[in-house]
């Protein structure tokens, strides 16, 4: 299989707190991969490790055969242009209209003439169904439209990898369905590779080609949605069925029993 990202024997800690221990995982090129797992387990941290914003203590993270953490600053900067990260907040610049929001990264990172920028921006807005909303200001958009505009901005420079961090949070079911289809369509039509961090397990499994469950410093499972749904591993079943109680602790681990705090 052709992988865009390969993580080998990777460990990472924030100070005393171990987030990952000897993790191995692969992100297949051209596919949608989901990262699921309990709150605070380190899913966002994994995206930041892949993006080179933080460095593993041990092991390697390869992007298209390049060791992300062995690059010097300018090469890392170049590599980062091949990746895009879309955060839940996906904040648009409030004083710029939709068009200028999408044009912003192109103007920042290239010296292209405005006619070409115009074509690129309109193509991206068309791709997210917002071509008619070019002149609207962010405060005139619905929550779902704002996410789509942020998505158009995050693909403005034609990245190869797009990482979505909780893209559905706070959206109604219809908007969520629209965003799901959009992630799938963009992945296909733009030849992207996508990683989606989400708690919306059943929804993401309708479009993901592959999914990992991250919990307790490890990758506890990985497979196609069909494989995960058939798994007899109780930790996998807990996740797939969205059960609060089970072998994977839901809460942030605490050193002190809360009764002792009283
Ligand atoms: N900069 C930081 N310094 C120290 N600890 C951090 C930092 N960022 C995150 N953490 C801790 O690392 C752990 C993993 O955080 P992360 O945001 O990656 O989890 P997550 O799985 O994405 O969580 P959620 O599903 O709730 O968004 C958390 O316990 C968090 O408190």
Short mmCIF file of C-alpha atoms and ligand atoms in Angstrom, two decimals:
data_model
loop_
_atom_site.label_atom_id
_atom_site.label_comp_id
_atom_site.label_asym_id
_atom_site.label_seq_id
_atom_site.Cartn_x
_atom_site.Cartn_y
_atom_site.Cartn_z
CA UNK A 1 0.00 0.00 0.00
CA UNK A 2 1.17 3.50 -0.77
CA UNK A 3 1.36 5.54 2.45
CA UNK A 4 1.65 9.30 2.65
CA UNK A 5 2.49 9.28 6.37
CA UNK A 6 4.29 6.55 8.31
CA UNK A 7 4.86 6.72 12.04
CA UNK A 8 7.37 4.27 13.50
CA UNK A 9 8.01 3.47 17.18
CA UNK A 10 7.08 7.00 18.14
CA UNK A 11 6.94 8.20 21.74
CA UNK A 12 5.96 11.64 22.95
CA UNK A 13 5.44 13.25 26.38
CA UNK A 14 4.35 16.63 27.60
CA UNK A 15 6.75 16.94 30.53
CA UNK A 16 5.94 14.05 32.91
CA UNK A 17 2.78 13.11 31.05
CA UNK A 18 3.29 10.36 28.48
CA UNK A 19 0.97 10.86 25.54
CA UNK A 20 2.33 8.19 23.15
CA UNK A 21 4.50 5.15 23.70
CA UNK A 22 5.97 3.25 20.74
CA UNK A 23 3.16 4.06 18.37
CA UNK A 24 3.12 2.76 14.80
CA UNK A 25 0.61 3.89 12.23
CA UNK A 26 0.22 4.55 8.53
CA UNK A 27 -1.91 6.98 6.59
CA UNK A 28 -2.68 5.64 3.11
CA UNK A 29 -2.35 8.10 0.24
CA UNK A 30 -5.56 9.30 -1.38
CA UNK A 31 -7.76 7.90 1.40
CA UNK A 32 -9.71 9.19 4.39
CA UNK A 33 -8.36 8.01 7.75
CA UNK A 34 -10.20 8.66 11.01
CA UNK A 35 -8.60 9.10 14.45
CA UNK A 36 -11.01 8.27 17.25
CA UNK A 37 -10.47 7.92 20.99
CA UNK A 38 -11.37 9.30 24.39
CA UNK A 39 -11.08 12.97 25.19
CA UNK A 40 -7.59 14.09 26.07
CA UNK A 41 -5.91 10.97 24.71
CA UNK A 42 -3.79 12.95 22.28
CA UNK A 43 -5.54 13.03 18.91
CA UNK A 44 -4.84 16.72 18.32
CA UNK A 45 -1.30 16.11 19.56
CA UNK A 46 -0.91 13.46 16.85
CA UNK A 47 -1.90 15.99 14.18
CA UNK A 48 0.63 18.47 15.57
CA UNK A 49 3.34 15.80 15.55
CA UNK A 50 2.59 14.98 11.90
CA UNK A 51 2.59 18.69 11.06
CA UNK A 52 6.03 19.13 12.66
CA UNK A 53 4.80 21.65 15.25
CA UNK A 54 6.03 19.41 18.04
CA UNK A 55 8.80 16.82 18.00
CA UNK A 56 8.61 13.20 19.16
CA UNK A 57 10.97 12.08 21.92
CA UNK A 58 11.67 8.88 20.03
CA UNK A 59 10.90 7.23 16.69
CA UNK A 60 10.12 8.80 13.34
CA UNK A 61 7.32 10.45 11.40
CA UNK A 62 7.76 10.22 7.65
CA UNK A 63 5.75 12.31 5.19
CA UNK A 64 6.07 11.10 1.61
CA UNK A 65 9.41 9.50 2.53
CA UNK A 66 10.74 12.63 4.30
CA UNK A 67 11.56 12.51 8.01
CA UNK A 68 9.53 15.53 9.22
CA UNK A 69 11.60 16.07 12.35
CA UNK A 70 15.00 15.93 10.69
CA UNK A 71 14.35 18.94 8.48
CA UNK A 72 15.86 22.36 9.02
CA UNK A 73 13.47 25.28 9.51
CA UNK A 74 13.21 26.33 5.88
CA UNK A 75 12.67 22.78 4.61
CA UNK A 76 10.05 22.19 7.30
CA UNK A 77 8.33 25.40 6.23
CA UNK A 78 8.26 24.12 2.63
CA UNK A 79 6.96 20.73 3.72
CA UNK A 80 4.20 22.31 5.78
CA UNK A 81 2.81 23.93 2.63
CA UNK A 82 2.01 20.43 1.46
CA UNK A 83 -0.21 19.92 4.54
CA UNK A 84 -3.17 21.79 5.86
CA UNK A 85 -4.81 21.68 9.25
CA UNK A 86 -8.40 22.70 9.80
CA UNK A 87 -9.27 23.28 13.43
CA UNK A 88 -12.69 23.08 14.96
CA UNK A 89 -12.78 26.82 15.47
CA UNK A 90 -11.57 27.27 11.87
CA UNK A 91 -11.66 30.99 12.56
CA UNK A 92 -12.13 33.21 9.54
CA UNK A 93 -10.67 36.72 9.55
CA UNK A 94 -13.69 38.69 10.67
CA UNK A 95 -12.77 41.86 8.78
CA UNK A 96 -12.33 40.10 5.42
CA UNK A 97 -15.11 38.81 3.18
CA UNK A 98 -15.27 35.15 2.13
CA UNK A 99 -13.32 35.77 -1.09
CA UNK A 100 -10.47 37.59 0.66
CA UNK A 101 -10.35 34.96 3.40
CA UNK A 102 -9.69 32.27 0.80
CA UNK A 103 -7.29 34.49 -1.16
CA UNK A 104 -5.31 35.33 1.99
CA UNK A 105 -2.98 32.29 2.11
CA UNK A 106 -2.36 32.50 -1.64
CA UNK A 107 -1.40 36.18 -1.38
CA UNK A 108 0.78 35.43 1.67
CA UNK A 109 2.65 32.50 0.20
CA UNK A 110 2.89 33.27 -3.53
CA UNK A 111 3.51 36.20 -5.84
CA UNK A 112 0.79 35.15 -8.27
CA UNK A 113 -1.09 37.86 -10.17
CA UNK A 114 -4.61 38.69 -8.99
CA UNK A 115 -6.27 37.16 -12.12
CA UNK A 116 -4.80 33.77 -11.29
CA UNK A 117 -5.60 34.15 -7.61
CA UNK A 118 -9.16 34.92 -8.66
CA UNK A 119 -9.44 31.66 -10.60
CA UNK A 120 -7.97 29.68 -7.71
CA UNK A 121 -10.28 31.28 -5.14
CA UNK A 122 -13.41 30.84 -7.23
CA UNK A 123 -12.52 27.21 -7.93
CA UNK A 124 -12.16 26.51 -4.21
CA UNK A 125 -15.38 28.36 -3.39
CA UNK A 126 -17.17 26.38 -6.11
CA UNK A 127 -15.79 23.16 -4.62
CA UNK A 128 -17.40 23.94 -1.24
CA UNK A 129 -20.60 25.33 -2.77
CA UNK A 130 -19.99 28.94 -1.73
CA UNK A 131 -19.20 30.66 -5.02
CA UNK A 132 -22.31 32.79 -4.62
CA UNK A 133 -21.23 33.86 -1.12
CA UNK A 134 -17.90 35.45 -2.13
CA UNK A 135 -18.85 38.92 -0.99
CA UNK A 136 -20.39 37.98 2.33
CA UNK A 137 -18.68 38.87 5.58
CA UNK A 138 -18.09 36.08 8.17
CA UNK A 139 -20.83 37.42 10.48
CA UNK A 140 -23.34 36.97 7.63
CA UNK A 141 -22.63 33.23 7.37
CA UNK A 142 -24.34 30.33 9.13
CA UNK A 143 -22.09 28.06 11.23
CA UNK A 144 -22.02 25.46 8.45
CA UNK A 145 -21.19 28.04 5.78
CA UNK A 146 -18.37 29.40 7.94
CA UNK A 147 -16.89 25.90 8.21
CA UNK A 148 -17.12 25.49 4.44
CA UNK A 149 -15.43 28.86 3.90
CA UNK A 150 -12.66 27.85 6.32
CA UNK A 151 -12.36 24.60 4.41
CA UNK A 152 -12.01 26.48 1.11
CA UNK A 153 -9.28 28.58 2.69
CA UNK A 154 -7.46 25.51 3.99
CA UNK A 155 -7.31 23.99 0.48
CA UNK A 156 -6.41 27.28 -1.21
CA UNK A 157 -2.78 26.27 -1.73
CA UNK A 158 -3.63 22.75 -2.96
CA UNK A 159 -2.24 20.72 -0.05
CA UNK A 160 -1.68 16.98 -0.41
CA UNK A 161 -2.75 16.22 3.15
CA UNK A 162 -5.59 17.83 5.01
CA UNK A 163 -6.07 17.23 8.73
CA UNK A 164 -9.49 18.03 10.17
CA UNK A 165 -9.69 18.46 13.94
CA UNK A 166 -13.27 17.82 15.09
CA UNK A 167 -14.89 19.36 12.02
CA UNK A 168 -18.47 18.54 13.06
CA UNK A 169 -18.53 19.85 16.63
CA UNK A 170 -21.54 22.02 17.34
CA UNK A 171 -23.18 21.43 13.96
CA UNK A 172 -26.75 20.24 13.41
CA UNK A 173 -27.25 16.82 11.74
CA UNK A 174 -27.96 18.29 8.29
CA UNK A 175 -24.89 20.51 8.30
CA UNK A 176 -22.89 17.58 9.56
CA UNK A 177 -24.10 15.41 6.67
CA UNK A 178 -23.15 18.19 4.24
CA UNK A 179 -19.66 18.47 5.75
CA UNK A 180 -19.20 14.69 5.65
CA UNK A 181 -20.07 14.55 1.94
CA UNK A 182 -17.85 17.55 1.30
CA UNK A 183 -14.84 15.93 2.97
CA UNK A 184 -15.44 12.85 0.84
CA UNK A 185 -15.97 14.76 -2.42
CA UNK A 186 -12.93 16.98 -1.92
CA UNK A 187 -10.80 13.98 -1.09
CA UNK A 188 -11.79 12.36 -4.38
CA UNK A 189 -11.91 15.31 -6.73
CA UNK A 190 -8.78 17.06 -5.48
CA UNK A 191 -6.80 13.84 -4.98
CA UNK A 192 -6.24 14.68 -1.31
CA UNK A 193 -5.33 12.49 1.62
CA UNK A 194 -7.47 13.28 4.65
CA UNK A 195 -7.18 12.65 8.38
CA UNK A 196 -10.28 13.37 10.45
CA UNK A 197 -10.18 13.56 14.25
CA UNK A 198 -13.69 13.12 15.55
CA UNK A 199 -15.95 11.84 18.32
CA UNK A 200 -18.72 11.25 15.78
CA UNK A 201 -17.86 7.61 15.30
CA UNK A 202 -20.84 6.24 13.40
CA UNK A 203 -20.88 9.22 11.02
CA UNK A 204 -17.19 9.19 10.18
CA UNK A 205 -17.24 5.45 9.57
CA UNK A 206 -19.65 6.09 6.67
CA UNK A 207 -16.89 7.88 4.73
CA UNK A 208 -13.58 6.70 6.25
CA UNK A 209 -11.50 4.15 4.37
CA UNK A 210 -9.51 3.39 7.50
CA UNK A 211 -9.79 4.24 11.19
CA UNK A 212 -7.55 4.14 14.24
CA UNK A 213 -8.62 4.10 17.85
CA UNK A 214 -6.09 5.92 20.04
CA UNK A 215 -6.30 5.40 23.79
CA UNK A 216 -3.98 5.29 26.77
CA UNK A 217 -0.71 6.13 24.94
CA UNK A 218 -1.30 3.42 22.30
CA UNK A 219 -3.03 2.71 19.03
CA UNK A 220 -5.47 0.15 20.40
CA UNK A 221 -6.96 -0.77 17.03
CA UNK A 222 -6.82 0.05 13.35
CA UNK A 223 -8.78 -1.22 10.40
CA UNK A 224 -11.41 -0.56 7.79
CA UNK A 225 -14.84 0.38 9.18
CA UNK A 226 -16.05 -3.16 8.36
CA UNK A 227 -13.16 -4.74 10.25
CA UNK A 228 -13.71 -2.52 13.28
CA UNK A 229 -17.44 -3.19 13.31
CA UNK A 230 -16.76 -6.95 13.30
CA UNK A 231 -14.07 -6.75 16.00
CA UNK A 232 -14.63 -8.71 19.17
CA UNK A 233 -12.10 -6.59 21.13
CA UNK A 234 -14.10 -5.01 23.99
CA UNK A 235 -12.22 -1.69 23.63
CA UNK A 236 -13.14 -1.49 19.97
CA UNK A 237 -16.75 -2.44 20.65
CA UNK A 238 -16.97 0.28 23.29
CA UNK A 239 -15.98 2.88 20.75
CA UNK A 240 -17.93 1.65 17.79
CA UNK A 241 -21.09 1.40 19.87
CA UNK A 242 -20.48 4.74 21.57
CA UNK A 243 -20.69 3.31 25.08
CA UNK A 244 -19.68 5.56 27.92
CA UNK A 245 -18.61 2.75 30.22
CA UNK A 246 -16.17 0.07 29.25
CA UNK A 247 -12.54 -0.95 29.30
CA UNK A 248 -11.35 2.42 27.97
CA UNK A 249 -11.57 5.12 30.65
CA UNK A 250 -13.56 8.08 29.45
CA UNK A 251 -12.24 10.60 31.93
CA UNK A 252 -8.91 12.34 32.07
CA UNK A 253 -6.71 10.25 34.35
CA UNK A 254 -6.19 11.81 37.72
CA UNK A 255 -3.57 11.00 40.28
CA UNK A 256 -5.77 11.87 43.24
CA UNK A 257 -9.09 10.24 43.90
CA UNK A 258 -11.65 13.02 43.82
CA UNK A 259 -12.90 12.12 47.29
CA UNK A 260 -9.51 13.12 48.65
CA UNK A 261 -10.03 16.59 47.25
CA UNK A 262 -13.11 17.21 49.38
N1 LIG B 1 0.88 22.27 25.12
C1 LIG B 1 0.57 21.34 26.03
N2 LIG B 1 1.31 21.22 27.16
C2 LIG B 1 1.03 20.26 28.08
N3 LIG B 1 0.02 19.36 27.95
C3 LIG B 1 -0.74 19.44 26.86
C4 LIG B 1 -0.52 20.43 25.83
N4 LIG B 1 -1.44 20.25 24.86
C5 LIG B 1 -2.21 19.20 25.26
N5 LIG B 1 -1.80 18.71 26.45
C6 LIG B 1 -2.36 17.55 27.16
O1 LIG B 1 -2.13 16.42 26.35
C7 LIG B 1 -3.25 15.56 26.34
C8 LIG B 1 -3.69 15.29 24.92
O2 LIG B 1 -4.28 16.45 24.38
P1 LIG B 1 -4.99 16.46 22.96
O3 LIG B 1 -5.58 17.81 22.76
O4 LIG B 1 -4.03 15.98 21.94
O5 LIG B 1 -6.13 15.38 23.17
P2 LIG B 1 -7.38 15.01 22.23
O6 LIG B 1 -7.39 13.52 22.14
O7 LIG B 1 -7.28 15.76 20.94
O8 LIG B 1 -8.57 15.51 23.10
P3 LIG B 1 -10.07 15.94 22.72
O9 LIG B 1 -10.72 14.75 22.08
O10 LIG B 1 -10.69 16.26 24.04
O11 LIG B 1 -9.95 17.13 21.80
C9 LIG B 1 -4.28 16.23 27.20
O12 LIG B 1 -4.25 15.61 28.45
C10 LIG B 1 -3.86 17.65 27.30
O13 LIG B 1 -4.21 18.18 28.55
#
